[in-house]
XYZ file of C-alpha atoms in Angstrom:
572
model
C -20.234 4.767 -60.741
C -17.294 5.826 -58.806
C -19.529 6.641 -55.676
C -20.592 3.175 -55.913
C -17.128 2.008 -56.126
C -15.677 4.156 -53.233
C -18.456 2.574 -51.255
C -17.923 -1.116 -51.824
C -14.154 -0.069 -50.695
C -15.356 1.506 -47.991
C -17.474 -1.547 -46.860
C -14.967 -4.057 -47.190
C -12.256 -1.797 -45.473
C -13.861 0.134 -42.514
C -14.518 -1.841 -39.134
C -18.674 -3.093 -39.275
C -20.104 -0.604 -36.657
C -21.254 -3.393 -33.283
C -25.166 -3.047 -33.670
C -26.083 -3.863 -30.149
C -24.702 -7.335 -30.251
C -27.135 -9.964 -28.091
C -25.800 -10.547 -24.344
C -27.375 -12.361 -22.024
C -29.305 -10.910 -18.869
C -29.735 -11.474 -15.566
C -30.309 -15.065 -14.882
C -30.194 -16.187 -18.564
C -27.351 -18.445 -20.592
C -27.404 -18.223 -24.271
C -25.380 -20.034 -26.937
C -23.641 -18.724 -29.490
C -21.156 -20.114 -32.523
C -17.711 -19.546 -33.009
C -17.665 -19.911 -36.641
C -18.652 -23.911 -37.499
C -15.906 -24.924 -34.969
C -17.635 -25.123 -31.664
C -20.482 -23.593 -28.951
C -20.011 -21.796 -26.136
C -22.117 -20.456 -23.879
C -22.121 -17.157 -22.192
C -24.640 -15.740 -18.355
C -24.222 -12.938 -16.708
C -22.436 -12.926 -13.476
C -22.196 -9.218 -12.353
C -22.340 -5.772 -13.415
C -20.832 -2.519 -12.339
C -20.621 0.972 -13.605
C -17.236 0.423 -15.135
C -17.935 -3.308 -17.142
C -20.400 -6.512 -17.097
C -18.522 -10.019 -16.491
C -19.451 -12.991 -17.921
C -18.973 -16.508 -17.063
C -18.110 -18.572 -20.533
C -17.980 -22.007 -20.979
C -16.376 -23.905 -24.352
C -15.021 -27.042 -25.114
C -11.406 -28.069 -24.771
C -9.642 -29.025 -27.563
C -8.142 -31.869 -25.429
C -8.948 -35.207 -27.535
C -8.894 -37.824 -24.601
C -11.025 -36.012 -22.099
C -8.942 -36.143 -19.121
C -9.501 -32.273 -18.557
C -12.858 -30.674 -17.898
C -13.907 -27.946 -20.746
C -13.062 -24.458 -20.314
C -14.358 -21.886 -18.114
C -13.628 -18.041 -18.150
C -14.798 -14.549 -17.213
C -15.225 -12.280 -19.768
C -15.399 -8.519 -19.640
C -16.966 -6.044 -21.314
C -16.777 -2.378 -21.226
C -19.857 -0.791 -19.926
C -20.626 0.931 -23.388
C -20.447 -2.330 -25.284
C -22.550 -4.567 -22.532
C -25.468 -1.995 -22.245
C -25.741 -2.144 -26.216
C -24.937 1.100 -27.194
C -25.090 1.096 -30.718
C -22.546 2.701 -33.617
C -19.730 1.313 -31.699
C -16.434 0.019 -34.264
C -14.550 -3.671 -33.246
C -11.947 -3.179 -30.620
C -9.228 -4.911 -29.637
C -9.455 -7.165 -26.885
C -7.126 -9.246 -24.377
C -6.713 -12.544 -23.503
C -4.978 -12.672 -20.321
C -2.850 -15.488 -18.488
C -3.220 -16.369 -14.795
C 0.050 -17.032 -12.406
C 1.084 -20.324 -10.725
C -1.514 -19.684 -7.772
C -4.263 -19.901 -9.893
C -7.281 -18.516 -8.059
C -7.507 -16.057 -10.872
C -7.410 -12.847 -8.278
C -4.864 -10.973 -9.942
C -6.117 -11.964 -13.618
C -9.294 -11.333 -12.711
C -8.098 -7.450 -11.979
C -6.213 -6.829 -14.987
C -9.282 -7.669 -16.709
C -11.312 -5.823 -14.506
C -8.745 -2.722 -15.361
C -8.754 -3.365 -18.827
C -12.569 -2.929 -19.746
C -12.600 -0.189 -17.463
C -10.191 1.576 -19.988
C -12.883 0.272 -23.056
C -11.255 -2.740 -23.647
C -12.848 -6.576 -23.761
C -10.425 -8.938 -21.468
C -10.683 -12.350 -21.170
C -9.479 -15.120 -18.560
C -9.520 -18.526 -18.483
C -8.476 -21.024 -15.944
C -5.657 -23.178 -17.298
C -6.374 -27.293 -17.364
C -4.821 -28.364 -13.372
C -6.920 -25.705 -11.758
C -9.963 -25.384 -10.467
C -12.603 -27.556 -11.118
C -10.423 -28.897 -14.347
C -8.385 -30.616 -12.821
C -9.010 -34.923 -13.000
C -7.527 -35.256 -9.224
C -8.841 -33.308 -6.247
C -5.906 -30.304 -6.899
C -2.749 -29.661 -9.103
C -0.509 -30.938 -5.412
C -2.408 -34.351 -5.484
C -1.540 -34.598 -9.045
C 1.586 -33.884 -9.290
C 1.807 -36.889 -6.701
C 0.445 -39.010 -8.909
C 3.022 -41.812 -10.640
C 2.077 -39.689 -14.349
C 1.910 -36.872 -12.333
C 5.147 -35.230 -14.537
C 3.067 -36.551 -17.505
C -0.507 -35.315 -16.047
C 1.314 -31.944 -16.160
C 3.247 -31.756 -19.036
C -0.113 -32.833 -20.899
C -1.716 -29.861 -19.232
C 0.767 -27.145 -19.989
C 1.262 -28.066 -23.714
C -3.217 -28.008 -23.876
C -2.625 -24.570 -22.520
C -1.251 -23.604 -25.731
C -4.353 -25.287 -28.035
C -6.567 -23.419 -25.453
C -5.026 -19.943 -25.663
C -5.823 -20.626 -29.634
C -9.420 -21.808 -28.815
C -9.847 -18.740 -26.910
C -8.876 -16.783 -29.951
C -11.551 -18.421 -31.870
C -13.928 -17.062 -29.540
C -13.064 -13.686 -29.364
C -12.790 -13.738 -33.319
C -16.474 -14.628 -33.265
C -17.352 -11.788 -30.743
C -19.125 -9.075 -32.979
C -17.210 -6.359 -30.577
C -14.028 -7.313 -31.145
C -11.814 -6.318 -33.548
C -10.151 -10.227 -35.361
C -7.230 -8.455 -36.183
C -6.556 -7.112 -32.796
C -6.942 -10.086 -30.412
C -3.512 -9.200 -27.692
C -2.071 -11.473 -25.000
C -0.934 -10.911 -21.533
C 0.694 -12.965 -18.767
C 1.998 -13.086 -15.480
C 4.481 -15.178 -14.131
C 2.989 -18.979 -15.167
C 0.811 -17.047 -17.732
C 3.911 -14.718 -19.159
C 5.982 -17.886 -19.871
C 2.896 -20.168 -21.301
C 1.944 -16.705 -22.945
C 5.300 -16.331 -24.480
C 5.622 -20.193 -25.960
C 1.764 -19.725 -27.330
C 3.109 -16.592 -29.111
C 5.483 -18.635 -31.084
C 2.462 -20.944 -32.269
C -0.160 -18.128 -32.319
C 0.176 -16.011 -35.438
C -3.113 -13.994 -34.927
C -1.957 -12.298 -31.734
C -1.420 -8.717 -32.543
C 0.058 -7.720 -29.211
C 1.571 -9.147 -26.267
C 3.234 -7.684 -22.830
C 4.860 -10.749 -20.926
C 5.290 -10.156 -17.073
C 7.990 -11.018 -14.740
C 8.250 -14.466 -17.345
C 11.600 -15.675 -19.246
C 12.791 -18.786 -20.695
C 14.812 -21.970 -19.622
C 12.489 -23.675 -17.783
C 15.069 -26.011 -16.508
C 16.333 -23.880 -14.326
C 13.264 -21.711 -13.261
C 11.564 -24.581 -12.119
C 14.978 -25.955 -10.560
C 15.546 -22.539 -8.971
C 12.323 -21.800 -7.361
C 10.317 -22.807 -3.843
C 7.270 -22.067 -5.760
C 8.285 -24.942 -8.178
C 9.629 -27.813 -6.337
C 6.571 -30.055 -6.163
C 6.995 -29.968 -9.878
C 10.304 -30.645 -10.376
C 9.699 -33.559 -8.163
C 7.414 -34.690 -9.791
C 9.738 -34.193 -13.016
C 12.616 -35.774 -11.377
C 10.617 -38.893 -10.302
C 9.305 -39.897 -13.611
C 9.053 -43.451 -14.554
C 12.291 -44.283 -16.254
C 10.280 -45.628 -19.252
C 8.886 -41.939 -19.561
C 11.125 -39.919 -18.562
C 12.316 -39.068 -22.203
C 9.354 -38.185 -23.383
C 8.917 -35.585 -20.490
C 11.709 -33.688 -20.459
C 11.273 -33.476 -24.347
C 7.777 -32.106 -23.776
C 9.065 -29.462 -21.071
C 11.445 -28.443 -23.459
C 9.123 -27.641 -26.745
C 7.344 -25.968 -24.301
C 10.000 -23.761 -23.216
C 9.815 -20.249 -24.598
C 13.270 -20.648 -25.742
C 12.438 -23.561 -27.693
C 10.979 -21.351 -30.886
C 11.640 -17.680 -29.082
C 13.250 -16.699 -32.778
C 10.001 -16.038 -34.101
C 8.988 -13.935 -31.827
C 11.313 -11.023 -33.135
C 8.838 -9.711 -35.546
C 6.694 -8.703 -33.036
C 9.556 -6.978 -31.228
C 10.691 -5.541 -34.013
C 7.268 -4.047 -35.075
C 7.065 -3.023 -30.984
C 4.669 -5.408 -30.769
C 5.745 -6.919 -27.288
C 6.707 -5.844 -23.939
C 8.475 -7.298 -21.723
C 8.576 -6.478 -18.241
C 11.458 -7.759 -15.453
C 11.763 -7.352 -12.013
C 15.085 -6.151 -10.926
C 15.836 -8.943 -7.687
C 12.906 -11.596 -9.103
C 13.501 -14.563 -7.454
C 11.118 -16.744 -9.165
C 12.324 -16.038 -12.511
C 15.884 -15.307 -12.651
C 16.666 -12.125 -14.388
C 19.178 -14.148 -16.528
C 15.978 -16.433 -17.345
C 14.641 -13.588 -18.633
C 17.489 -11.605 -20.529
C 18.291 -14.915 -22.158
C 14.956 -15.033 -23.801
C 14.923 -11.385 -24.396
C 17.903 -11.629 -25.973
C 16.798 -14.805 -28.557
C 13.218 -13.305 -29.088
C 14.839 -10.338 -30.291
C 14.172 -8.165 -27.105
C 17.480 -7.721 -25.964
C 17.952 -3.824 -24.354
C 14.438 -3.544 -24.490
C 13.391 -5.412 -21.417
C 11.508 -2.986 -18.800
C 13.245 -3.564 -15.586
C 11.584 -2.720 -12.532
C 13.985 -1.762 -9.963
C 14.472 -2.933 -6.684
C 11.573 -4.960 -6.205
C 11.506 -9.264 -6.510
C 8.445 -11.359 -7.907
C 6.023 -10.796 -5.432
C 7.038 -6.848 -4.649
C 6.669 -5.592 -7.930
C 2.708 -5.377 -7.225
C 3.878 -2.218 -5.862
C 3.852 -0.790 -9.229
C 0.517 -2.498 -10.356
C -1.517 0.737 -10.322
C 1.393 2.155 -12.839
C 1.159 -1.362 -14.990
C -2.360 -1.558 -15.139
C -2.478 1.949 -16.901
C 0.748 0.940 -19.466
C -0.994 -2.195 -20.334
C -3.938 -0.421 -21.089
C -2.613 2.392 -23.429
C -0.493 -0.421 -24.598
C -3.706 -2.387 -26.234
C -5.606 0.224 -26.711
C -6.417 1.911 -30.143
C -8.762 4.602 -31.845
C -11.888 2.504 -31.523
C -11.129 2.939 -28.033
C -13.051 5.759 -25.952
C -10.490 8.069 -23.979
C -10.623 7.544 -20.747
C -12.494 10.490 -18.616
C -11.139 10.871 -14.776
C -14.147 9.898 -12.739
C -14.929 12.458 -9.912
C -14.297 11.275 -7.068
C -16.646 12.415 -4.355
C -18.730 11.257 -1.099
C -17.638 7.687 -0.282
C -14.979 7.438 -2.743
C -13.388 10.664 -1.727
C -13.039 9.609 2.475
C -12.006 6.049 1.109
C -9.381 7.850 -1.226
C -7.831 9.977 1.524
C -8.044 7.134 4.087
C -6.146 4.753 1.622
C -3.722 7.490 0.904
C -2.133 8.060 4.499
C -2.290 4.270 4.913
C 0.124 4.025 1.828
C 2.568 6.990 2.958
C 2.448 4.943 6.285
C 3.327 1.968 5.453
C 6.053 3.347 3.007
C 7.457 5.251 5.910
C 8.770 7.813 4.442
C 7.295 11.806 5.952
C 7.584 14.442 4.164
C 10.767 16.229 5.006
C 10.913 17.940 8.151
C 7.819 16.467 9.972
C 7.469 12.744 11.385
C 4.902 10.040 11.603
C 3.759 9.570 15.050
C 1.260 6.883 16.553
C 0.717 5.463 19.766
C -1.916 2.725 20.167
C -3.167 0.046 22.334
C -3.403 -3.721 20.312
C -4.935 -7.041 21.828
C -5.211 -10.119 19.141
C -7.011 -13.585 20.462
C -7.143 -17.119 18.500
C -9.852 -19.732 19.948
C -10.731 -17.200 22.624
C -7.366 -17.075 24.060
C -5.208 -13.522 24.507
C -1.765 -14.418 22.511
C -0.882 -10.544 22.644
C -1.915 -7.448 24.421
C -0.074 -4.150 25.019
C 0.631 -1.265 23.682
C 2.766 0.766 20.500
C 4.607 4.022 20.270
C 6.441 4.930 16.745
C 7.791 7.710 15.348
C 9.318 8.398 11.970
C 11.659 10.990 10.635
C 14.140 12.058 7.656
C 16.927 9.651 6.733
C 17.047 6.982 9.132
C 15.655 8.384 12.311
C 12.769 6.653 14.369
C 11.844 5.758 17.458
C 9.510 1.894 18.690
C 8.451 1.339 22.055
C 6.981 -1.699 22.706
C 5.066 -2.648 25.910
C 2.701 -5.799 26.935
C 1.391 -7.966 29.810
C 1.541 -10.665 27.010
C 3.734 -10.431 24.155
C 4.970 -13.062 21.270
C 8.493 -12.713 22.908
C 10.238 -13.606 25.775
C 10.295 -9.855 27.315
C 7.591 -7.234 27.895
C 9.408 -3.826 26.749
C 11.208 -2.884 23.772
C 12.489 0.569 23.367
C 14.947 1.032 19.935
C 15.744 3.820 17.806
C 17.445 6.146 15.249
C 18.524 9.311 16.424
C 21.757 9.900 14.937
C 23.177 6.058 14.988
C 21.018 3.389 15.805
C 20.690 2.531 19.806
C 18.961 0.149 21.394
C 17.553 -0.256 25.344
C 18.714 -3.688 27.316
C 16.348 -4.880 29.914
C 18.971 -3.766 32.760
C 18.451 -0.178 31.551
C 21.892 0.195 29.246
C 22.368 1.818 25.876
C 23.854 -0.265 23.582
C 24.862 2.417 20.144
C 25.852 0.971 17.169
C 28.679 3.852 15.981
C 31.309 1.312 15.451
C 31.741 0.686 11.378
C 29.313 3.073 10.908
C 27.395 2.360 7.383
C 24.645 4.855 7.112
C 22.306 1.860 6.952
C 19.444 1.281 8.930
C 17.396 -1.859 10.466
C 15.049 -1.262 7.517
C 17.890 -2.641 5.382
C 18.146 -5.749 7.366
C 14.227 -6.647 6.910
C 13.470 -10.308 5.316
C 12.160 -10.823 2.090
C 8.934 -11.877 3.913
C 8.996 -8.472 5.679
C 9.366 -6.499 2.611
C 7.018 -8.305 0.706
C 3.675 -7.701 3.188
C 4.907 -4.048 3.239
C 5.205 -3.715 -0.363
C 2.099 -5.857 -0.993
C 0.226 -3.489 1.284
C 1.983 -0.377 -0.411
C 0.681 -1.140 -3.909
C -2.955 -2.615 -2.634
C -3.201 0.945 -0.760
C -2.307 3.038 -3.503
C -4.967 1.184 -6.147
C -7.038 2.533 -3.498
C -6.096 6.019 -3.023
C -5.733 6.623 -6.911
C -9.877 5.319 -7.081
C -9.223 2.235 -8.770
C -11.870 0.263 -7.291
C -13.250 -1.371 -9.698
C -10.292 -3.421 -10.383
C -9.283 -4.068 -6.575
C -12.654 -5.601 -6.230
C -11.157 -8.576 -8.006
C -8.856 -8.890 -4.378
C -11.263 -6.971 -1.932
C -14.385 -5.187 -1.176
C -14.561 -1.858 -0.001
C -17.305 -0.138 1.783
C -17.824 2.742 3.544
C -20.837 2.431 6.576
C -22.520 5.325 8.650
C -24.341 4.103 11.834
C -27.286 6.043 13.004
C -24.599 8.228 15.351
C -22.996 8.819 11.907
C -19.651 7.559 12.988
C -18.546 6.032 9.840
C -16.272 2.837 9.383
C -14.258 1.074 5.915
C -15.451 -2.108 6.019
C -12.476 -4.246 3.743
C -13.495 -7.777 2.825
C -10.631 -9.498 1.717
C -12.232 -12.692 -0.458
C -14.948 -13.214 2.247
C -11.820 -14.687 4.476
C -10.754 -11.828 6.438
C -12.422 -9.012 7.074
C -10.820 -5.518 8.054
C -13.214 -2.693 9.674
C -11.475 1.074 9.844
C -13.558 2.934 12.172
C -12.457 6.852 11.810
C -12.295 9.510 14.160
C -15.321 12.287 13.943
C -15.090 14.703 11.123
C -11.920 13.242 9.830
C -10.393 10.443 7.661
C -7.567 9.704 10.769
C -8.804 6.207 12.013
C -9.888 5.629 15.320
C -9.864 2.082 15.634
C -9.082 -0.903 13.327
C -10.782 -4.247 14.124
C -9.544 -7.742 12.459
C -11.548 -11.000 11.996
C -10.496 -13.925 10.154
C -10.836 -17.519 10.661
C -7.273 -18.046 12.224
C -8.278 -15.213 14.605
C -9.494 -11.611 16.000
C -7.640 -8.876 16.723
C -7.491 -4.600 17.325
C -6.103 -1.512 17.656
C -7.086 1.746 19.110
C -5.145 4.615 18.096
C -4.668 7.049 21.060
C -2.716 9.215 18.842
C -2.148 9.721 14.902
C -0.297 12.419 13.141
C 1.505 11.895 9.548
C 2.923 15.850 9.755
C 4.023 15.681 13.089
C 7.138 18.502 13.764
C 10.227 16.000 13.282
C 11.752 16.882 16.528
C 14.860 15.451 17.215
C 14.435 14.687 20.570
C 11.653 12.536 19.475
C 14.574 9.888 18.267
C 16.515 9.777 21.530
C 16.853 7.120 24.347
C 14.042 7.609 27.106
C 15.004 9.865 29.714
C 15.945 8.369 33.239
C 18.303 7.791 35.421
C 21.995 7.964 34.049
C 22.683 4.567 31.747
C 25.792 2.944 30.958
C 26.318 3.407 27.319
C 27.982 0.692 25.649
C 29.204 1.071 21.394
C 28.602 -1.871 19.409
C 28.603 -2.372 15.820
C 26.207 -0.394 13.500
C 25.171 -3.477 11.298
C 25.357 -5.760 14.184
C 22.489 -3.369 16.308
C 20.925 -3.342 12.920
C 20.481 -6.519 12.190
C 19.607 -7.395 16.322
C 16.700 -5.105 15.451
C 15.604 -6.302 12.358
C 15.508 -10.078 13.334
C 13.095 -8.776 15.919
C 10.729 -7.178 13.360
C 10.881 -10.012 10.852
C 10.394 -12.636 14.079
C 6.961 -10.425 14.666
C 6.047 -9.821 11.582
C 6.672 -13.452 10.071
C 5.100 -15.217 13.118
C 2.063 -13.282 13.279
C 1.574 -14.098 9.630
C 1.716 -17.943 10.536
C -1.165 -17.595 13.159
């Protein structure tokens, strides 16, 4: 009798082990039940060693229609979606795309969450695409309800994040007491109001999100097609959207958030210099959701740099969510392709962090030529060196150049000097600072470099499987078994790293996209050069006139020639 007893417990208590739940296959759509409320259906859109995705489609709890039902990706660990049996309910993720909406970066953390054994889930929120009732979220916000259209949108966003727990409560692999939540930007703030309306989240990590929406979308560029469109609201409704943007602030019912961040049950993450979301925007909801000195700050990075720490995130959020139902993670081995794309993707990040190892320098000359509509808009040719603290060395040369001169010759040997076209040294050692040009580099600047940083370094720590969600990487022999990186960037642009012979230096890098072609040949490429110090000086010649400026002023001169580069090639 007590056998019998101890096993009813048992039963009711213990997780029901997953008994190869039904999936569809390859170029099949079946329909399943969540509960009696509604049916969705799930196909098969790809597979990979890591996890299966699958496109899911499920009706809106919108009552008028106006928005198109729901469509999401859903991922499954490769365990669970090749229907291994004797596997226990997990938890599982439902996470929140950014203001962009084209689901890339989403689409990744998923991607790196059922990598780690853990189900993720996306959906595309009610203005974006193909939900949307005009042609894009811009023409509607132009619209005369356009503050309405929105408003409407953003508060179904909450209903849907609920509807989307329904689902995953239904899911035979997932664990209805474990259903988490996590959001980015757009998604961290909708994420953070659905919280407060949500009870059967378990978890949640909120990213670079806060509260007052008044003045985050007052405050940001990103924003000000919507606050237009809030601004220029028909008088006669006007009151009735400003009320609706403020029960949708996260501020609005943040108080009931604190038993989650008592129980550690939400994260919070902030970037230091975040210039979407004011820090303040996010300390003040911190501080009412019961988060206050628990915030994880992310120093000196803004909105869009803080991707530089993505690879670090991605691995938080999954430990984060995870539990004991959860396989441990084994290290793949990373061999053959992966190994050359590893090593090739590591130098690229220590280059474009430009930092060498103490005592040596980065040194590269190269030959680049770039064309749009068949036309050469620049040709020439690249020297740089790199060394400790602030020293380096750019010489610039070209027949045709984006500027109004054809050589450039600046450095960092031990104050920053700079070559006039007359042949003079100007050297800044007046006011000297310490600070280099580096220090003087836009926002825009600092953003591709950082961008590039943390894209690079997904790469050289093998997480492919989740960059996939941005790019495509592939390594090709040809039949001379010279081998290229072919990167496919969203079948837009497309980036192919041919490498030198018997190494993983490139030889060549060739650039196609639809706003134009363009490439470099490396002539020379070392990463552990000897940091010389004559490598920094001004070019030997003739005796110059040396003239002493201002440190910051010769910094800056050189800086607003970078970012003037940098920021108009990026227009082309």
């Amino acid at each position: 009798m007590i056998k019998f007893v101890l096993s009813v417990l048992c039963a009711a208590v213990l997780p029901v082990l997953v008994r190869g739940a039904e999936l569809p296959r390859q170029g099949e759509t079946l329909e399943f039940q969540a509960g009696d409320q509604f049916t969705y259906r799930m196909a098969l859109a790809e597979q990979t060693p890591h996890y299966s995705v699958y496109t899911v489609n499920y009706p809106s709890p919108d009552p008028d229609k106006t928005f198109k039902d729901i469509s999401a990706r859903y991922y499954l660990p490769a365990d669970i979606a090749a229907g291994k049996e004797g596997l226990k309910p997990r938890p599982a993720v439902i996470v929140l795309h950014i203001l962009g909406g084209n689901g890339a970066l989403s689409n990744m953390f998923c991607a790196s969450l059922a990598s780690n054994g853990i189900p993720a889930i996306m959906f595309y929120m009610p203005v974006y695409p193909d939900r949307c009732p005009s042609s894009n979220r811009r023409a509607l916000l132009k619209r005369d309800d356009g503050a309405e259209m929105l408003a409407c949108a953003l508060k179904l966003s909450l209903q849907e994040v609920s509807r989307t727990v329904d689902l995953l409560r239904s899911r035979p692999e997932v664990n209805p007491e474990k259903i988490n939540l996590t959001g980015t930007s757009l998604g961290g703030i909708i994420g953070a109001t659905a919280l407060a309306h949500e009870p059967r989240i378990n978890k949640a990590a909120l990213l670079l999100a806060g509260g007052n929406l008044d003045k985050i979308i007052g405050h940001s560029h990103e924003t000000t097609e919507m606050r237009q469109a809030i601004d220029n609201a028909p008088a006669d409704r006007k009151a009735a959207v400003d009320q609706c943007f403020r029960e949708l602030d996260p501020l609005y019912d943040a108080a009931k958030l604190k038993p989650m961040a008592e129980s550690g049950r939400l994260l919070l993450y902030n970037a230091e210099n975040d210039e979407v979301v004011p820090p303040e925007c996010t300390a003040e909801f911190a501080e009412k959701a019961g988060m206050k000195g628990k915030v994880k700050i992310i120093p000196g990075v803004g909105h869009y740099t803080a991707i530089v720490i993505l690879p670090q995130l991605l691995g938080e959020l999954a430990a984060f969510f995870s539990d004991e139902t959860v396989p441990a993670s084994k290290p793949t081995p990373v061999t053959g392709d992966q190994a050359v794309i590893r090593d090739v993707f590591r130098n690229l990040s220590r280059l474009v962090r430009f930092n060498p190892e103490p005592g040596h320098c980065f040194y590269i000359d190269a030959d680049f030529s770039y064309e749009q509509n068949g036309n050469t808009v620049a040709k020439g040719s690249v020297t740089a060196a790199r060394g400790d603290g602030n020293q380096y060395k750019l010489t610039l040369k070209g027949k045709k150049l984006p500027v109004k001169f054809n050589t450039l010759e600046s450095g960092y040997d031990t104050a920053p000097w700079m070559l006039s076209t007359n042949g003079s040294v100007f050297r800044g050692t007046i006011d000297p600072e310490g600070k280099s040009p580096a220090d003087f580099f836009s926002p825009a600047v600092r953003n591709y470099r950082d961008t590039l940083a943390g894209i690079f370094d997904m790469a050289a720590m093998g997480m492919l499987a989740p960059l996939k969600k941005f790019c495509k990487l592939e390594l090709k022999t040809d039949p001379d078994g010279n081998r290229q990186i072919e990167v496919n960037i969203e079948n837009r642009d497309i980036i192919n790293i041919y490498l030198k012979p018997g190494t993983t230096d490139p030889a060549r890098l060739v650039y196609q996209s639809r706003k134009g072609n363009g490439e470099i040949v490396f002539n020379q490429w070392s990463l552990d050069a000897p940091g010389a110090s004559q490598l920094f000086t001004p070019p030997a010649g003739p005796v110059r006139k040396v003239t002493d400026v201002s440190e910051q002023d010769l910094n800056r001169v050189q800086a607003a020639v970078v970012n003037f580069l940098m920021e108009g090639t990026s227009k082309k």
